[in-house]
DNA sequence: CAGGATCCGATCCGATACTG
DNA sequence: CAGTATCGGATCGGATCCTG
């Protein structure tokens, strides 16, 4: 076994149970693996948000993409959208119970990211130095 | 802490520590959030694989995308690529220690996916029924 | 076997303009 | 305020052909 790693943990092995290939990971990744979904979930994990505030909280997202993103999250049952028929219109977004359960995963993702971000950056620099002129990003 | 939610979950709160927006999640998602990376990691979690076998294990992946995917994973330090100068050439791929640590995350992803896949499908059907003729996928 | 090179359609996404 | 509609550039990714 490979070793030397700090606390050997419990030997992961993702396998999915044998001959299967996909599990169902692609299904989740197709929803939260896009450019903005996770950031929206992170912001909504903080509490109820209206459209504008959500947009301001996520620098760089266009109004079009915010609309598409929350609409898809709503469709998947991760976000609840509430419209108050006032003038001007007021729409609130919040996570559903399922949406909240997703935040655990996002947290794990953020933690892993923080732990390995510098190692990844280093590896990348070394690779780029060793492979001059490669268009792999 | 703001609790008082419907009770179902344990109120995670991802926050990242206050005013920040991104954490570093995007950085990870940009690497494993693409169409094939996770599936490659899942397969390599099972053990060392050669190029062809890897491709056969992941139905639908083109040779070009497999090449690009493993190259990027190698660049990020998640996969180690070993070339044996034989004829015909033989190249082996395996996860690094950092790559293995990622499998924990993937496992969590798979678990969450399995747990909610039907709920998501249901929600989607209901939404589609309630919103006829919407191009949100 | 393992991949590099090219072509090209599909999709994503930002910018912009308009609406109730 | 909270969207919808449309356009166009950028990127993604599949198919195909070629090589050591």
PDB file of C-alpha atoms in Angstrom, chain A residues 12-134:
ATOM      1  CA  UNK A  12     -11.378   4.528   0.920  1.00  0.00           C
ATOM      2  CA  UNK A  13     -12.017   2.559  -2.249  1.00  0.00           C
ATOM      3  CA  UNK A  14     -14.974   4.147  -3.891  1.00  0.00           C
ATOM      4  CA  UNK A  15     -15.966   1.173  -5.987  1.00  0.00           C
ATOM      5  CA  UNK A  16     -19.749   1.629  -5.891  1.00  0.00           C
ATOM      6  CA  UNK A  17     -20.088  -2.077  -5.327  1.00  0.00           C
ATOM      7  CA  UNK A  18     -18.328  -3.953  -8.044  1.00  0.00           C
ATOM      8  CA  UNK A  19     -18.723  -3.742 -11.771  1.00  0.00           C
ATOM      9  CA  UNK A  20     -20.630  -0.487 -11.889  1.00  0.00           C
ATOM     10  CA  UNK A  21     -18.948   2.537 -13.295  1.00  0.00           C
ATOM     11  CA  UNK A  22     -20.943   5.609 -12.558  1.00  0.00           C
ATOM     12  CA  UNK A  23     -22.647   5.320  -9.159  1.00  0.00           C
ATOM     13  CA  UNK A  24     -24.753   8.399  -9.542  1.00  0.00           C
ATOM     14  CA  UNK A  25     -22.028  10.894  -9.087  1.00  0.00           C
ATOM     15  CA  UNK A  26     -22.447  12.349 -12.513  1.00  0.00           C
ATOM     16  CA  UNK A  27     -26.019  13.174 -11.656  1.00  0.00           C
ATOM     17  CA  UNK A  28     -24.984  15.374  -8.737  1.00  0.00           C
ATOM     18  CA  UNK A  29     -22.026  16.822 -10.523  1.00  0.00           C
ATOM     19  CA  UNK A  30     -24.170  17.806 -13.449  1.00  0.00           C
ATOM     20  CA  UNK A  31     -26.174  19.961 -11.059  1.00  0.00           C
ATOM     21  CA  UNK A  32     -23.610  21.413  -8.677  1.00  0.00           C
ATOM     22  CA  UNK A  33     -20.539  20.984 -10.863  1.00  0.00           C
ATOM     23  CA  UNK A  34     -21.380  23.967 -12.999  1.00  0.00           C
ATOM     24  CA  UNK A  35     -19.889  27.380 -12.617  1.00  0.00           C
ATOM     25  CA  UNK A  36     -22.266  28.949 -10.113  1.00  0.00           C
ATOM     26  CA  UNK A  37     -24.534  26.475  -8.301  1.00  0.00           C
ATOM     27  CA  UNK A  38     -22.228  25.824  -5.385  1.00  0.00           C
ATOM     28  CA  UNK A  39     -21.662  29.500  -4.767  1.00  0.00           C
ATOM     29  CA  UNK A  40     -25.395  30.079  -4.712  1.00  0.00           C
ATOM     30  CA  UNK A  41     -25.839  27.226  -2.257  1.00  0.00           C
ATOM     31  CA  UNK A  42     -23.066  28.621  -0.063  1.00  0.00           C
ATOM     32  CA  UNK A  43     -24.723  32.020   0.018  1.00  0.00           C
ATOM     33  CA  UNK A  44     -28.156  30.593   0.709  1.00  0.00           C
ATOM     34  CA  UNK A  45     -26.682  28.479   3.486  1.00  0.00           C
ATOM     35  CA  UNK A  46     -26.370  31.797   5.314  1.00  0.00           C
ATOM     36  CA  UNK A  47     -30.058  32.481   5.142  1.00  0.00           C
ATOM     37  CA  UNK A  48     -32.935  33.706   3.028  1.00  0.00           C
ATOM     38  CA  UNK A  49     -31.899  35.980   0.173  1.00  0.00           C
ATOM     39  CA  UNK A  50     -33.651  38.120  -2.386  1.00  0.00           C
ATOM     40  CA  UNK A  51     -32.545  38.129  -6.010  1.00  0.00           C
ATOM     41  CA  UNK A  52     -30.495  41.307  -5.962  1.00  0.00           C
ATOM     42  CA  UNK A  53     -28.758  40.535  -2.744  1.00  0.00           C
ATOM     43  CA  UNK A  54     -27.908  37.104  -4.010  1.00  0.00           C
ATOM     44  CA  UNK A  55     -26.389  38.615  -7.103  1.00  0.00           C
ATOM     45  CA  UNK A  56     -24.365  41.156  -5.169  1.00  0.00           C
ATOM     46  CA  UNK A  57     -23.122  38.396  -2.893  1.00  0.00           C
ATOM     47  CA  UNK A  58     -21.719  36.470  -5.832  1.00  0.00           C
ATOM     48  CA  UNK A  59     -19.331  38.770  -7.675  1.00  0.00           C
ATOM     49  CA  UNK A  60     -19.154  38.143 -11.366  1.00  0.00           C
ATOM     50  CA  UNK A  61     -22.392  36.279 -11.874  1.00  0.00           C
ATOM     51  CA  UNK A  62     -24.590  37.717 -14.557  1.00  0.00           C
ATOM     52  CA  UNK A  63     -28.267  38.214 -14.004  1.00  0.00           C
ATOM     53  CA  UNK A  64     -29.012  35.654 -16.640  1.00  0.00           C
ATOM     54  CA  UNK A  65     -26.862  32.980 -15.020  1.00  0.00           C
ATOM     55  CA  UNK A  66     -28.245  33.684 -11.573  1.00  0.00           C
ATOM     56  CA  UNK A  67     -31.739  33.219 -12.922  1.00  0.00           C
ATOM     57  CA  UNK A  68     -30.847  29.974 -14.656  1.00  0.00           C
ATOM     58  CA  UNK A  69     -28.947  28.670 -11.659  1.00  0.00           C
ATOM     59  CA  UNK A  70     -31.635  29.274  -9.056  1.00  0.00           C
ATOM     60  CA  UNK A  71     -34.264  27.980 -11.446  1.00  0.00           C
ATOM     61  CA  UNK A  72     -32.418  24.707 -11.849  1.00  0.00           C
ATOM     62  CA  UNK A  73     -31.791  24.412  -8.127  1.00  0.00           C
ATOM     63  CA  UNK A  74     -35.475  24.996  -7.578  1.00  0.00           C
ATOM     64  CA  UNK A  75     -36.370  22.347 -10.104  1.00  0.00           C
ATOM     65  CA  UNK A  76     -34.132  19.858  -8.336  1.00  0.00           C
ATOM     66  CA  UNK A  77     -35.769  20.620  -5.022  1.00  0.00           C
ATOM     67  CA  UNK A  78     -32.694  22.171  -3.442  1.00  0.00           C
ATOM     68  CA  UNK A  79     -34.018  25.713  -3.328  1.00  0.00           C
ATOM     69  CA  UNK A  80     -37.451  27.108  -2.530  1.00  0.00           C
ATOM     70  CA  UNK A  81     -38.580  30.228  -4.341  1.00  0.00           C
ATOM     71  CA  UNK A  82     -41.244  32.423  -2.822  1.00  0.00           C
ATOM     72  CA  UNK A  83     -42.885  35.259  -4.719  1.00  0.00           C
ATOM     73  CA  UNK A  84     -44.616  38.070  -2.871  1.00  0.00           C
ATOM     74  CA  UNK A  85     -47.051  39.856  -5.188  1.00  0.00           C
ATOM     75  CA  UNK A  86     -45.988  43.321  -4.121  1.00  0.00           C
ATOM     76  CA  UNK A  87     -44.893  46.352  -6.057  1.00  0.00           C
ATOM     77  CA  UNK A  88     -42.074  46.282  -6.729  1.00  0.00           C
ATOM     78  CA  UNK A  89     -41.952  42.493  -6.829  1.00  0.00           C
ATOM     79  CA  UNK A  90     -40.158  40.661  -4.089  1.00  0.00           C
ATOM     80  CA  UNK A  91     -38.806  37.148  -4.468  1.00  0.00           C
ATOM     81  CA  UNK A  92     -37.092  35.185  -1.754  1.00  0.00           C
ATOM     82  CA  UNK A  93     -34.817  32.218  -2.129  1.00  0.00           C
ATOM     83  CA  UNK A  94     -33.901  29.736   0.574  1.00  0.00           C
ATOM     84  CA  UNK A  95     -32.517  26.241   0.838  1.00  0.00           C
ATOM     85  CA  UNK A  96     -34.894  23.355   1.313  1.00  0.00           C
ATOM     86  CA  UNK A  97     -34.067  20.569   3.773  1.00  0.00           C
ATOM     87  CA  UNK A  98     -32.409  18.696   0.937  1.00  0.00           C
ATOM     88  CA  UNK A  99     -30.508  21.812  -0.022  1.00  0.00           C
ATOM     89  CA  UNK A 100     -29.246  22.141   3.517  1.00  0.00           C
ATOM     90  CA  UNK A 101     -28.075  18.559   3.526  1.00  0.00           C
ATOM     91  CA  UNK A 102     -25.999  19.420   0.489  1.00  0.00           C
ATOM     92  CA  UNK A 103     -24.115  22.040   2.438  1.00  0.00           C
ATOM     93  CA  UNK A 104     -22.353  19.288   4.371  1.00  0.00           C
ATOM     94  CA  UNK A 105     -20.863  18.121   1.133  1.00  0.00           C
ATOM     95  CA  UNK A 106     -19.934  21.635   0.149  1.00  0.00           C
ATOM     96  CA  UNK A 107     -18.268  22.112   3.489  1.00  0.00           C
ATOM     97  CA  UNK A 108     -16.220  18.961   2.920  1.00  0.00           C
ATOM     98  CA  UNK A 109     -15.325  20.255  -0.501  1.00  0.00           C
ATOM     99  CA  UNK A 110     -14.204  23.582   0.904  1.00  0.00           C
ATOM    100  CA  UNK A 111     -12.144  21.884   3.591  1.00  0.00           C
ATOM    101  CA  UNK A 112     -10.402  19.589   1.142  1.00  0.00           C
ATOM    102  CA  UNK A 113      -9.777  22.525  -1.107  1.00  0.00           C
ATOM    103  CA  UNK A 114      -8.226  24.583   1.663  1.00  0.00           C
ATOM    104  CA  UNK A 115      -6.037  21.684   2.740  1.00  0.00           C
ATOM    105  CA  UNK A 116      -4.631  20.956  -0.709  1.00  0.00           C
ATOM    106  CA  UNK A 117      -4.788  24.191  -2.566  1.00  0.00           C
ATOM    107  CA  UNK A 118      -1.117  24.992  -2.138  1.00  0.00           C
ATOM    108  CA  UNK A 119      -0.006  21.443  -2.910  1.00  0.00           C
ATOM    109  CA  UNK A 120      -1.980  21.587  -6.131  1.00  0.00           C
ATOM    110  CA  UNK A 121      -0.500  24.934  -7.050  1.00  0.00           C
ATOM    111  CA  UNK A 122       3.003  23.608  -6.417  1.00  0.00           C
ATOM    112  CA  UNK A 123       2.384  20.478  -8.436  1.00  0.00           C
ATOM    113  CA  UNK A 124       1.084  22.565 -11.265  1.00  0.00           C
ATOM    114  CA  UNK A 125       4.124  24.803 -11.300  1.00  0.00           C
ATOM    115  CA  UNK A 126       6.428  21.821 -11.327  1.00  0.00           C
ATOM    116  CA  UNK A 127       4.500  20.209 -14.145  1.00  0.00           C
ATOM    117  CA  UNK A 128       4.480  23.389 -16.184  1.00  0.00           C
ATOM    118  CA  UNK A 129       8.204  23.755 -15.701  1.00  0.00           C
ATOM    119  CA  UNK A 130       8.781  20.160 -16.765  1.00  0.00           C
ATOM    120  CA  UNK A 131       6.452  20.433 -19.738  1.00  0.00           C
ATOM    121  CA  UNK A 132       7.104  23.719 -21.455  1.00  0.00           C
ATOM    122  CA  UNK A 133       4.583  24.720 -24.056  1.00  0.00           C
ATOM    123  CA  UNK A 134       1.685  22.474 -23.198  1.00  0.00           C
TER     124      UNK A 134
END
